[in-house]
């Protein structure tokens, strides 16, 4: 069994958050393509569609994400995807600080297993996970940051892009940041070595 699968099995057994363990349908561990990945996208938490399917970003936000990834030349099949929380918060409420802390070790372990050349943190919850409470996407986005030895891009969540519409700033910024990830020289270098 790969270390991703071994870790996934452990994550699926997690009951650290009593409410989430009682209300979830599935534990949405994340996705790692079989050939590996050099970009890891990090979102907030599964929604209703993800909770039912067990797959991250398959609802409306996921459809927009897939579209933008395709447009910038970074197809979904080439990236790893994970969330700060692996279980759906009831009614899609925001994860609590305690839930994010309970789940922190899982994402930390996933980052170690994937060992991506670049991480893209999408939305406030993921951005705060990497940059700390109060971190502002508007101030951080547009360049790669070094966070504890990991290269991290901060950007808007696809659901913000939906909320502000096709001509809104978050969609344009998200697309631009995904294009930056697609063109990242260290990602390209990692593919050369691993092929
Ligand atoms: N929103 C997220 O942050 N993650 C998902 O997997 C789906 C929607």
XYZ file of N, CA and C and ligand atoms in Angstrom:
593
model
N 0.850 -1.195 0.000
C 0.000 0.000 0.000
C 0.889 1.251 0.000
N 0.529 2.247 -0.821
C 1.335 3.481 -0.845
C 1.164 4.222 0.477
N 2.097 5.111 0.756
C 1.961 5.846 2.023
C 0.731 6.760 1.981
N 0.339 7.225 0.765
C -0.896 8.026 0.663
C -2.090 7.170 1.084
N -2.158 5.957 0.587
C -3.293 5.083 0.907
C -3.286 4.685 2.387
N -2.098 4.431 2.918
C -1.999 4.072 4.344
C -2.491 5.242 5.197
N -2.081 6.446 4.808
C -2.516 7.642 5.533
C -4.032 7.834 5.367
N -4.518 7.605 4.143
C -5.954 7.750 3.875
C -6.764 6.820 4.773
N -6.283 5.604 4.959
C -6.999 4.638 5.808
C -7.074 5.151 7.243
N -5.986 5.748 7.700
C -5.988 6.308 9.070
C -6.968 7.469 9.169
N -6.941 8.341 8.140
C -7.813 9.525 8.167
C -9.280 9.091 8.190
N -9.598 8.042 7.413
C -11.001 7.587 7.350
C -11.506 7.095 8.705
N -10.602 6.711 9.562
C -11.010 6.224 10.891
C -11.075 7.318 11.941
N -10.792 8.564 11.535
C -10.700 9.657 12.523
C -12.076 9.977 13.115
N -12.095 10.156 14.436
C -13.330 10.561 15.115
C -13.035 11.710 16.087
N -12.024 12.505 15.740
C -11.594 13.570 16.651
C -12.679 14.626 16.866
N -13.482 14.910 15.829
C -14.559 15.899 15.966
C -15.870 15.118 16.071
N -16.441 15.070 17.265
C -17.604 14.201 17.497
C -18.770 14.554 16.588
N -19.047 15.862 16.439
C -20.192 16.275 15.615
C -19.975 15.876 14.149
N -18.790 16.132 13.633
C -18.527 15.840 12.218
C -18.526 14.329 11.969
N -17.980 13.576 12.906
C -17.956 12.110 12.750
C -19.381 11.546 12.763
N -20.271 12.215 13.496
C -21.653 11.722 13.606
C -22.493 12.123 12.396
N -22.130 13.211 11.729
C -22.998 13.730 10.657
C -22.461 13.450 9.253
N -21.206 13.081 9.126
C -20.620 12.872 7.791
C -21.161 11.601 7.135
N -21.165 11.601 5.794
C -21.464 10.383 5.043
C -20.148 9.675 4.734
N -19.180 10.447 4.238
C -17.845 9.897 3.973
C -16.808 10.842 4.551
N -15.598 10.329 4.678
C -14.459 11.181 5.010
C -13.778 11.486 3.672
N -13.686 12.763 3.347
C -13.133 13.152 2.041
C -11.630 13.405 2.223
N -10.878 12.358 1.987
C -9.445 12.404 2.276
C -8.723 13.373 1.350
N -9.046 13.306 0.048
C -8.334 14.102 -0.950
C -8.005 13.212 -2.126
N -7.268 13.764 -3.074
C -6.941 13.022 -4.302
C -5.470 13.175 -4.619
N -4.835 12.057 -4.918
C -3.457 12.090 -5.431
C -3.436 11.251 -6.698
N -3.125 11.855 -7.863
C -3.080 11.062 -9.093
C -2.073 9.920 -8.953
N -2.332 8.812 -9.666
C -1.461 7.631 -9.500
C -0.020 7.929 -9.896
N 0.157 8.852 -10.865
C 1.539 9.162 -11.273
C 2.178 10.228 -10.385
N 1.518 10.578 -9.273
C 2.055 11.596 -8.372
C 1.666 12.992 -8.847
N 2.056 14.003 -8.076
C 1.698 15.384 -8.412
C 2.746 16.310 -7.821
N 2.958 17.450 -8.478
C 3.922 18.430 -7.972
C 3.248 19.719 -7.528
N 1.922 19.781 -7.742
C 1.132 20.900 -7.216
C 0.064 20.304 -6.308
N -0.074 20.862 -5.120
C -1.138 20.451 -4.195
C -2.080 21.629 -3.990
N -3.358 21.435 -4.336
C -4.378 22.457 -4.101
C -5.032 22.170 -2.758
N -5.195 23.205 -1.950
C -5.821 23.012 -0.636
C -7.050 23.906 -0.514
N -8.203 23.286 -0.265
C -9.446 24.017 -0.062
C -9.844 24.008 1.413
N -11.128 24.300 1.664
C -11.593 24.450 3.049
C -12.087 23.139 3.655
N -13.172 22.626 3.090
C -13.827 21.445 3.662
C -14.800 20.887 2.628
N -15.129 19.614 2.707
C -16.100 19.060 1.762
C -17.450 19.742 1.912
N -18.162 19.864 0.785
C -19.558 20.290 0.798
C -20.442 19.068 0.648
N -21.724 19.311 0.325
C -22.686 18.194 0.262
C -22.306 17.160 -0.797
N -21.917 17.622 -1.988
C -21.581 16.685 -3.071
C -20.334 15.877 -2.755
N -19.374 16.532 -2.134
C -18.133 15.859 -1.782
C -18.389 14.838 -0.659
N -19.240 15.228 0.287
C -19.575 14.329 1.401
C -20.232 13.048 0.869
N -21.060 13.197 -0.155
C -21.748 12.022 -0.722
C -20.807 11.154 -1.559
N -19.951 11.818 -2.350
C -19.102 11.071 -3.295
C -17.774 10.639 -2.697
N -17.330 11.330 -1.660
C -16.012 11.035 -1.079
C -14.869 11.659 -1.871
N -15.204 12.504 -2.862
C -14.177 13.105 -3.737
C -14.182 14.621 -3.550
N -13.003 15.257 -3.397
C -12.991 16.705 -3.181
C -13.348 17.479 -4.450
N -13.962 18.617 -4.274
C -14.249 19.551 -5.371
C -14.948 18.884 -6.557
N -16.126 18.336 -6.293
C -16.944 17.787 -7.382
C -18.253 18.571 -7.567
N -18.543 19.501 -6.647
C -19.769 20.306 -6.769
C -19.514 21.506 -7.677
N -20.332 22.547 -7.498
C -20.229 23.747 -8.359
C -18.838 24.377 -8.310
N -18.301 24.508 -7.095
C -16.963 25.114 -6.958
C -15.930 24.250 -7.680
N -16.104 22.939 -7.575
C -15.176 22.016 -8.235
C -15.256 22.104 -9.748
N -16.476 22.314 -10.248
C -16.630 22.425 -11.709
C -15.916 23.673 -12.235
N -16.058 24.775 -11.493
C -15.352 25.993 -11.917
C -13.836 25.783 -11.807
N -13.426 25.144 -10.717
C -11.991 24.886 -10.534
C -11.448 24.061 -11.709
N -12.158 23.012 -12.081
C -11.726 22.153 -13.201
C -11.604 22.969 -14.489
N -12.600 23.836 -14.701
C -12.609 24.672 -15.908
C -11.370 25.583 -15.952
N -11.100 26.251 -14.814
C -9.965 27.176 -14.771
C -8.644 26.421 -14.890
N -8.565 25.247 -14.241
C -7.329 24.449 -14.329
C -7.056 24.061 -15.784
N -8.130 23.667 -16.463
C -8.006 23.276 -17.870
C -7.526 24.469 -18.704
N -8.141 25.639 -18.448
C -7.793 26.840 -19.221
C -6.318 27.232 -19.076
N -5.771 27.043 -17.873
C -4.377 27.489 -17.658
C -3.366 26.381 -17.969
N -3.864 25.209 -18.382
C -2.953 24.128 -18.753
C -2.428 23.332 -17.572
N -3.259 23.253 -16.533
C -2.871 22.444 -15.360
C -4.039 21.494 -15.075
N -4.213 20.453 -15.900
C -5.420 19.631 -15.763
C -5.550 18.998 -14.380
N -6.791 18.860 -13.955
C -7.089 18.319 -12.630
C -6.386 16.975 -12.386
N -6.250 16.158 -13.449
C -5.627 14.826 -13.292
C -4.150 14.922 -12.938
N -3.560 16.123 -13.032
C -2.117 16.229 -12.746
C -1.834 16.833 -11.370
N -2.896 17.233 -10.660
C -2.666 17.891 -9.368
C -3.229 17.052 -8.223
N -2.650 17.248 -7.046
C -3.203 16.640 -5.831
C -4.155 17.661 -5.209
N -5.203 17.156 -4.551
C -6.209 18.049 -3.957
C -6.510 17.576 -2.541
N -6.541 18.506 -1.610
C -6.912 18.167 -0.232
C -7.631 19.356 0.385
N -8.204 19.138 1.528
C -8.898 20.201 2.251
C -8.341 20.321 3.663
N -8.574 21.493 4.271
C -8.185 21.683 5.683
C -8.958 20.694 6.553
N -10.268 20.574 6.314
C -11.087 19.574 7.030
C -11.415 18.430 6.088
N -11.431 17.241 6.600
C -11.756 16.058 5.782
C -13.237 15.671 5.889
N -13.948 16.314 6.805
C -15.371 15.990 7.004
C -16.204 17.251 6.765
N -17.407 17.046 6.262
C -18.288 18.185 5.970
C -18.853 18.796 7.255
N -18.677 20.096 7.443
C -19.362 20.735 8.575
C -20.863 20.834 8.234
N -21.755 20.490 9.174
C -23.192 20.538 8.888
C -23.601 21.891 8.311
N -24.505 21.860 7.336
C -25.001 23.056 6.638
C -23.872 23.882 6.031
N -22.767 23.262 5.765
C -21.611 23.959 5.158
C -21.146 25.161 5.973
N -21.319 25.093 7.314
C -20.817 26.217 8.117
C -19.288 26.223 8.045
N -18.693 27.339 8.460
C -17.229 27.457 8.489
C -16.654 26.484 9.500
N -15.515 25.897 9.214
C -14.864 25.046 10.218
C -14.538 25.864 11.467
N -14.696 25.252 12.638
C -14.294 25.952 13.864
C -12.776 25.843 14.015
N -12.230 26.687 14.878
C -10.781 26.630 15.133
C -10.413 25.258 15.690
N -11.284 24.715 16.559
C -10.976 23.410 17.147
C -10.957 22.317 16.074
N -11.917 22.366 15.154
C -11.947 21.370 14.067
C -10.685 21.481 13.199
N -10.322 22.720 12.868
C -9.114 22.908 12.039
C -7.885 22.387 12.782
N -7.840 22.615 14.087
C -6.698 22.116 14.870
C -6.705 20.597 14.955
N -7.910 20.011 15.164
C -8.005 18.547 15.233
C -7.508 17.901 13.939
N -7.795 18.572 12.825
C -7.496 18.004 11.502
C -6.096 18.377 11.015
N -5.433 19.246 11.736
C -4.173 19.838 11.241
C -3.117 18.781 10.899
N -3.011 17.800 11.769
C -1.987 16.766 11.572
C -2.186 15.985 10.278
N -3.451 15.810 9.866
C -3.706 15.045 8.630
C -3.174 15.785 7.409
N -3.466 17.088 7.327
C -2.978 17.841 6.158
C -1.446 17.948 6.206
N -0.917 18.121 7.400
C 0.552 18.173 7.531
C 1.163 16.876 6.998
N 0.551 15.745 7.349
C 1.069 14.442 6.891
C 0.883 14.291 5.383
N -0.237 14.784 4.858
C -0.465 14.691 3.402
C 0.574 15.514 2.639
N 0.897 16.696 3.167
C 1.906 17.533 2.502
C 3.248 16.793 2.475
N 3.572 16.138 3.580
C 4.843 15.391 3.641
C 4.851 14.248 2.626
N 3.717 13.553 2.473
C 3.646 12.414 1.543
C 3.702 12.893 0.090
N 2.936 13.935 -0.241
C 2.896 14.429 -1.626
C 4.215 15.132 -1.964
N 4.780 15.817 -0.989
C 6.012 16.586 -1.167
C 5.944 17.472 -2.426
N 4.935 18.336 -2.499
C 4.725 19.116 -3.729
C 5.784 20.204 -3.919
N 6.031 20.558 -5.166
C 6.935 21.682 -5.455
C 6.233 22.999 -5.134
N 4.892 22.974 -5.156
C 4.113 24.190 -4.908
C 2.755 23.824 -4.308
N 2.345 24.599 -3.315
C 1.016 24.430 -2.713
C 0.187 25.662 -3.070
N -1.067 25.458 -3.463
C -1.972 26.582 -3.711
C -3.071 26.529 -2.646
N -3.056 27.500 -1.741
C -4.060 27.586 -0.671
C -5.207 28.441 -1.185
N -6.392 27.830 -1.286
C -7.543 28.540 -1.892
C -8.569 28.913 -0.819
N -8.737 30.222 -0.615
C -9.752 30.697 0.326
C -9.191 30.964 1.709
N -9.981 31.710 2.483
C -9.537 32.178 3.799
C -9.115 31.073 4.750
N -9.882 29.986 4.795
C -9.561 28.929 5.766
C -8.201 28.300 5.451
N -7.966 28.002 4.171
C -6.685 27.392 3.791
C -5.543 28.405 3.946
N -5.818 29.650 3.587
C -4.766 30.668 3.683
C -4.381 30.887 5.155
N -5.383 30.911 6.046
C -5.067 31.072 7.476
C -4.337 29.834 8.009
N -4.634 28.661 7.461
C -3.952 27.429 7.891
C -2.446 27.581 7.688
N -2.076 28.175 6.548
C -0.642 28.301 6.241
C -0.036 29.568 6.830
N -0.794 30.685 6.820
C -0.185 31.990 7.134
C -0.584 32.534 8.494
N -1.523 31.856 9.164
C -1.928 32.306 10.490
C -3.208 33.122 10.471
N -3.839 33.209 11.656
C -5.130 33.914 11.803
C -5.033 35.347 11.294
N -6.026 35.756 10.556
C -6.069 37.145 10.087
C -5.317 37.372 8.790
N -4.700 36.331 8.252
C -3.953 36.489 6.991
C -4.919 36.948 5.890
N -4.476 37.848 5.068
C -5.358 38.451 4.037
C -4.935 37.995 2.642
N -5.871 37.392 1.929
C -5.573 36.903 0.575
C -5.111 38.056 -0.316
N -5.826 39.172 -0.228
C -5.517 40.328 -1.084
C -4.082 40.805 -0.917
N -3.542 40.661 0.299
C -2.162 41.114 0.543
C -1.139 40.049 0.163
N -1.567 38.795 0.194
C -0.588 37.701 0.017
C -0.512 37.179 -1.406
N -1.604 37.315 -2.143
C -1.677 36.627 -3.443
C -0.710 37.241 -4.473
N -0.441 36.465 -5.509
C 0.351 36.989 -6.620
C 1.816 36.606 -6.585
N 2.277 36.052 -5.449
C 3.677 35.621 -5.396
C 3.815 34.394 -4.496
N 4.874 33.656 -4.720
C 5.103 32.431 -3.940
C 5.799 32.801 -2.629
N 5.256 32.263 -1.529
C 5.836 32.513 -0.204
C 6.521 31.251 0.303
N 7.520 31.440 1.145
C 8.165 30.298 1.788
C 7.565 30.161 3.179
N 6.838 29.075 3.423
C 6.231 28.853 4.741
C 6.762 27.532 5.275
N 7.591 27.622 6.281
C 8.186 26.448 6.909
C 8.752 25.476 5.867
N 9.501 26.048 4.922
C 10.172 25.208 3.928
C 9.283 24.770 2.781
N 8.030 25.204 2.767
C 7.116 24.873 1.663
C 6.833 26.128 0.852
N 6.733 25.976 -0.451
C 6.405 27.108 -1.336
C 4.886 27.180 -1.472
N 4.318 28.314 -1.066
C 2.853 28.427 -0.988
C 2.351 29.685 -1.714
N 1.354 29.480 -2.572
C 0.614 30.586 -3.212
C -0.726 30.703 -2.505
N -1.125 31.921 -2.188
C -2.443 32.141 -1.567
C -3.379 32.711 -2.635
N -4.593 32.203 -2.682
C -5.535 32.745 -3.657
C -6.975 32.598 -3.170
N -7.910 33.066 -3.999
C -9.328 33.008 -3.641
C -9.886 31.608 -3.842
N -10.947 31.323 -3.121
C -11.633 30.036 -3.240
C -12.558 30.084 -4.462
N -12.692 28.962 -5.182
C -13.609 28.963 -6.330
C -15.025 29.400 -5.961
N -15.478 29.149 -4.729
C -16.849 29.579 -4.413
C -16.939 31.101 -4.301
N -15.837 31.766 -3.942
C -15.834 33.246 -3.971
C -15.910 33.703 -5.423
N -15.225 32.992 -6.290
C -15.264 33.332 -7.721
C -16.684 33.189 -8.258
N -17.411 32.193 -7.768
C -18.811 32.013 -8.199
C -19.667 33.145 -7.624
N -19.443 33.428 -6.333
C -20.259 34.436 -5.641
C -20.153 35.809 -6.299
N -18.943 36.183 -6.725
C -18.747 37.518 -7.308
C -18.973 37.538 -8.821
N -19.298 36.384 -9.396
C -19.674 36.341 -10.812
C -18.493 36.228 -11.765
N -18.807 35.928 -13.032
C -17.757 35.668 -14.027
C -16.866 36.876 -14.307
N -17.377 38.083 -14.032
C -16.544 39.274 -14.258
C -15.949 39.815 -12.961
N -16.174 39.114 -11.877
C -15.702 39.600 -10.580
C -14.197 39.409 -10.403
N -13.632 40.179 -9.476
C -12.193 40.126 -9.217
C -11.716 38.749 -8.752
N -12.455 38.044 -7.836
C -11.912 36.765 -7.347
C -11.689 35.737 -8.453
N -12.586 35.706 -9.440
C -12.413 34.726 -10.514
C -11.146 35.039 -11.333
N -10.972 36.325 -11.668
C -9.790 36.717 -12.449
C -8.514 36.435 -11.663
N -8.560 36.733 -10.360
C -7.368 36.530 -9.531
C -7.060 35.032 -9.381
N -8.112 34.241 -9.177
C -7.909 32.791 -9.034
C -7.305 32.219 -10.318
N -7.843 32.649 -11.454
C -7.334 32.152 -12.742
C -5.859 32.534 -12.901
N -5.563 33.791 -12.575
C -4.188 34.281 -12.701
C -3.247 33.480 -11.788
N -3.697 33.200 -10.567
C -2.843 32.477 -9.618
C -2.667 31.011 -10.040
N -3.719 30.417 -10.608
C -3.574 29.043 -11.113
C -2.623 29.026 -12.310
N -2.668 30.103 -13.121
C -1.735 30.196 -14.254
C -0.299 30.328 -13.742
N -0.130 31.053 -12.650
C 1.209 31.175 -12.037
C 1.690 29.793 -11.585
N 0.781 29.023 -10.991
C 1.144 27.665 -10.556
C 1.522 26.804 -11.765
N 0.737 26.941 -12.849
C 0.989 26.121 -14.051
C 2.345 26.450 -14.666
N 2.763 27.711 -14.528
C 4.016 28.148 -15.161
C 5.203 28.098 -14.198
N 4.980 27.604 -13.008
C 6.040 27.648 -11.986
C 7.263 26.823 -12.416
N 8.439 27.423 -12.420
C 9.626 26.704 -12.909
C 9.995 25.487 -12.050
N 9.761 25.568 -10.751
C 10.128 24.415 -9.904
C 9.164 23.251 -10.106
N 7.914 23.555 -10.447
C 6.951 22.496 -10.777
C 7.408 21.808 -12.071
N 7.780 22.611 -13.069
C 8.245 22.048 -14.346
C 9.506 21.202 -14.122
N 10.407 21.685 -13.281
C 11.647 20.946 -13.022
C 11.340 19.619 -12.327
N 10.379 19.650 -11.406
C 10.004 18.407 -10.688
C 9.428 17.380 -11.659
N 8.630 17.843 -12.635
C 8.079 16.899 -13.630
C 9.186 16.266 -14.459
N 10.192 17.081 -14.801
C 11.310 16.568 -15.626
C 12.012 15.432 -14.891
N 12.229 15.607 -13.603
C 12.957 14.606 -12.807
C 12.095 13.344 -12.642
N 10.784 13.537 -12.465
C 9.939 12.381 -12.113
C 9.432 11.608 -13.331
N 9.648 12.115 -14.541
C 9.116 11.425 -15.725
C 10.071 10.354 -16.226
N -15.089 23.458 -1.154
C -13.905 23.096 -0.607
O -13.222 23.898 0.008
N -13.513 21.841 -0.762
C -14.203 20.941 -1.448
O -13.757 19.796 -1.545
C -15.419 21.345 -2.010
C -15.855 22.612 -1.862
